[in-house]
């Protein structure tokens, strides 16, 4: 009984640290937030923080993983609302664009994430969440013959990079029409991949 209570208390402390750190990192940025402020806001001791995380970078990594998992779940839910593989791909990509333009998500996932963890670690986390969903969706439309058969890996990275860049740009945009225009451009980009799209009709494409 006592062990179970202590375990729940530890999980509660960890959850509080993640929640408060996520709020601070999102509003102020990684560099502007210190551990002293985090433990004060979370209402815990530094010893309690170090029990769960060796330092600030490891705490941020856990926050980033949580943010990326949340975005991945949003993408998956939007895609799963459709039965058709093509509709799943389009809905998932549009949801990723919408979710990642949230200023709190953008700051942690796209700005501080690569800078704090380095490109390799950041890509590994991204590929395990949103990147995995995108690769699965592209594989489904390739297998269904909706887009020409091709290696899915390069296409996944190209689309992921384009959407990440668009999200960064949109987060700084002051024109309210830019989101709708970017969503339309993303839809057009995806439709160009389909069999019978511009590359397919002209006979110009990878390997031709």
Coordinates of C-alpha atoms in Angstrom, one line a residue:
X1 CA 0.0 0.0 0.0
X2 CA 2.8 2.5 1.0
X3 CA 4.8 1.6 -2.1
X4 CA 1.8 2.3 -4.3
X5 CA 1.2 5.7 -2.7
X6 CA 4.9 6.7 -3.1
X7 CA 4.8 5.6 -6.7
X8 CA 1.7 7.7 -7.4
X9 CA 3.3 10.7 -5.6
X10 CA 6.4 10.3 -7.8
X11 CA 4.3 10.2 -11.0
X12 CA 2.3 13.2 -9.8
X13 CA 5.5 15.1 -9.2
X14 CA 6.9 14.2 -12.6
X15 CA 3.6 15.2 -14.2
X16 CA 3.6 18.5 -12.5
X17 CA 7.2 19.2 -13.5
X18 CA 6.4 18.4 -17.1
X19 CA 3.2 20.5 -17.2
X20 CA 4.9 23.6 -15.6
X21 CA 8.0 23.2 -17.7
X22 CA 6.0 22.9 -20.9
X23 CA 4.1 26.1 -20.0
X24 CA 7.3 28.0 -19.3
X25 CA 9.3 26.7 -22.3
X26 CA 6.3 27.5 -24.6
X27 CA 5.9 31.1 -23.4
X28 CA 9.5 32.1 -22.6
X29 CA 11.7 29.7 -24.5
X30 CA 14.3 27.2 -23.3
X31 CA 17.1 29.6 -22.8
X32 CA 15.1 32.0 -20.6
X33 CA 13.9 29.5 -18.2
X34 CA 16.0 28.2 -15.3
X35 CA 15.7 25.2 -13.0
X36 CA 15.1 27.4 -10.0
X37 CA 12.1 29.0 -11.6
X38 CA 10.7 25.6 -12.7
X39 CA 10.9 24.0 -9.2
X40 CA 9.4 27.2 -7.6
X41 CA 6.4 27.2 -10.0
X42 CA 6.0 23.4 -9.7
X43 CA 6.1 23.6 -5.9
X44 CA 8.8 20.9 -5.6
X45 CA 12.4 20.8 -4.5
X46 CA 15.5 20.6 -6.7
X47 CA 16.1 17.2 -5.3
X48 CA 12.7 16.1 -6.5
X49 CA 13.5 17.4 -10.0
X50 CA 16.9 15.7 -10.1
X51 CA 15.2 12.4 -9.0
X52 CA 13.3 12.4 -12.3
X53 CA 15.6 14.4 -14.6
X54 CA 19.4 14.7 -14.6
X55 CA 19.2 18.3 -15.8
X56 CA 17.4 20.9 -17.8
X57 CA 18.2 19.4 -21.2
X58 CA 16.7 16.1 -20.2
X59 CA 13.6 17.7 -18.8
X60 CA 13.2 19.6 -22.0
X61 CA 13.6 16.4 -24.0
X62 CA 10.8 14.8 -22.0
X63 CA 8.6 17.9 -22.7
X64 CA 9.4 17.8 -26.4
X65 CA 8.6 14.1 -26.5
X66 CA 5.2 14.8 -24.9
X67 CA 4.5 17.7 -27.4
X68 CA 5.4 15.6 -30.4
X69 CA 3.3 12.7 -29.1
X70 CA 0.3 15.0 -28.7
X71 CA 0.7 16.3 -32.2
X72 CA 1.1 12.8 -33.5
X73 CA -2.1 11.8 -31.8
X74 CA -3.9 14.7 -33.3
X75 CA -2.6 13.8 -36.8
X76 CA -3.6 10.2 -36.3
X77 CA -7.1 11.1 -35.1
X78 CA -7.7 13.4 -38.0
X79 CA -6.6 10.7 -40.5
X80 CA -8.5 7.9 -38.8
X81 CA -11.7 9.9 -39.2
X82 CA -11.6 8.9 -42.9
X83 CA -11.7 5.4 -44.5
X84 CA -10.1 6.3 -47.8
X85 CA -6.3 6.2 -47.8
X86 CA -6.0 9.4 -49.8
X87 CA -8.4 11.3 -47.6
X88 CA -6.4 10.0 -44.6
X89 CA -3.2 11.4 -46.0
X90 CA -4.6 14.8 -46.8
X91 CA -6.4 15.2 -43.5
X92 CA -3.3 14.1 -41.5
X93 CA -1.1 16.6 -43.3
X94 CA -3.5 19.4 -42.8
X95 CA -3.9 18.6 -39.2
X96 CA -0.1 18.6 -38.7
X97 CA 0.1 22.0 -40.3
X98 CA -2.7 23.3 -38.1
X99 CA -1.3 21.8 -34.9
X100 CA 2.3 22.9 -35.4
X101 CA 1.3 26.5 -36.0
X102 CA 0.1 26.8 -32.4
X103 CA 2.7 29.2 -31.0
X104 CA 3.3 26.9 -27.9
X105 CA 3.9 23.9 -30.1
X106 CA 6.0 25.8 -32.6
X107 CA 8.4 27.2 -29.9
X108 CA 9.1 23.8 -28.3
X109 CA 8.9 21.5 -31.3
X110 CA 10.3 23.4 -34.2
X111 CA 12.4 26.2 -32.7
X112 CA 14.0 25.0 -29.5
X113 CA 13.8 21.3 -30.2
X114 CA 16.5 21.1 -32.8
X115 CA 18.6 23.7 -31.1
X116 CA 18.6 22.1 -27.7
X117 CA 18.8 18.4 -28.6
X118 CA 20.6 18.6 -31.9
X119 CA 19.3 17.6 -35.3
X120 CA 19.8 13.8 -34.9
X121 CA 17.9 13.5 -31.6
X122 CA 15.2 15.8 -32.8
X123 CA 14.7 13.9 -36.0
X124 CA 14.5 10.6 -34.1
X125 CA 11.7 11.9 -31.9
X126 CA 9.9 13.4 -34.9
X127 CA 10.2 10.2 -36.9
X128 CA 8.7 8.2 -34.0
X129 CA 5.5 10.3 -34.0
X130 CA 4.3 12.5 -36.8
X131 CA 7.0 11.2 -39.2
X132 CA 5.8 7.6 -38.6
X133 CA 2.2 8.5 -39.3
X134 CA 3.2 10.3 -42.5
X135 CA 5.2 7.4 -43.7
X136 CA 2.4 5.0 -43.0
X137 CA -0.1 7.2 -44.9
X138 CA 2.2 7.5 -47.9
X139 CA 2.8 3.8 -47.9
X140 CA -1.0 3.2 -48.0
X141 CA -1.5 5.5 -51.0
X142 CA 1.4 4.0 -52.8
X143 CA 0.1 0.4 -52.2
X144 CA -3.4 1.5 -53.3
X145 CA -1.9 2.8 -56.6
X146 CA -3.0 6.4 -55.9
X147 CA 0.5 7.8 -56.3
X148 CA 3.2 6.2 -58.5
X149 CA 5.2 3.5 -56.8
X150 CA 8.4 5.0 -55.3
X151 CA 10.5 4.8 -52.2
X152 CA 8.5 6.3 -49.3
X153 CA 11.5 7.5 -47.2
X154 CA 12.6 10.4 -49.4
X155 CA 9.0 11.5 -50.0
X156 CA 8.3 11.4 -46.3
X157 CA 11.3 13.7 -45.5
X158 CA 10.5 16.1 -48.3
X159 CA 6.9 16.6 -47.2
X160 CA 7.8 16.7 -43.5
X161 CA 10.4 19.4 -44.2
X162 CA 8.0 21.5 -46.3
X163 CA 5.3 21.3 -43.6
X164 CA 7.8 22.2 -40.8
X165 CA 9.0 25.2 -42.8
X166 CA 5.5 26.3 -43.5
X167 CA 4.5 26.1 -39.8
X168 CA 7.5 28.2 -38.9
X169 CA 6.6 30.8 -41.4
X170 CA 2.9 30.9 -40.5
X171 CA 3.8 31.3 -36.8
X172 CA 5.5 34.7 -37.7
X173 CA 2.9 35.7 -40.2
X174 CA 0.6 38.7 -39.5
X175 CA -1.8 38.1 -42.4
X176 CA -4.8 36.1 -41.3
X177 CA -5.3 34.8 -44.8
X178 CA -1.9 33.0 -44.9
X179 CA -3.1 29.9 -43.1
X180 CA -5.9 29.3 -45.6
X181 CA -3.6 30.0 -48.5
X182 CA -1.0 27.6 -47.1
X183 CA -3.5 24.9 -46.5
X184 CA -4.7 25.3 -50.1
X185 CA -1.1 25.1 -51.4
X186 CA -0.5 22.0 -49.3
X187 CA -3.5 20.3 -50.9
X188 CA -2.3 21.3 -54.4
X189 CA 1.1 19.9 -53.6
X190 CA -0.3 16.6 -52.4
X191 CA -2.6 16.3 -55.4
X192 CA 0.4 16.8 -57.7
X193 CA 1.8 13.5 -56.4
X194 CA -1.2 11.5 -57.6
X195 CA -1.2 9.3 -60.7
X196 CA -2.2 11.5 -63.5
X197 CA -0.7 14.6 -61.8
X198 CA 1.7 17.0 -63.7
X199 CA 4.8 14.8 -63.4
X200 CA 2.9 11.6 -64.5
X201 CA 1.2 13.3 -67.5
X202 CA 4.4 14.8 -68.9
X203 CA 6.4 11.6 -68.3
X204 CA 8.9 13.6 -66.2
X205 CA 9.5 12.2 -62.7
X206 CA 12.0 10.4 -60.5
X207 CA 14.0 7.8 -62.5
X208 CA 12.6 8.9 -65.9

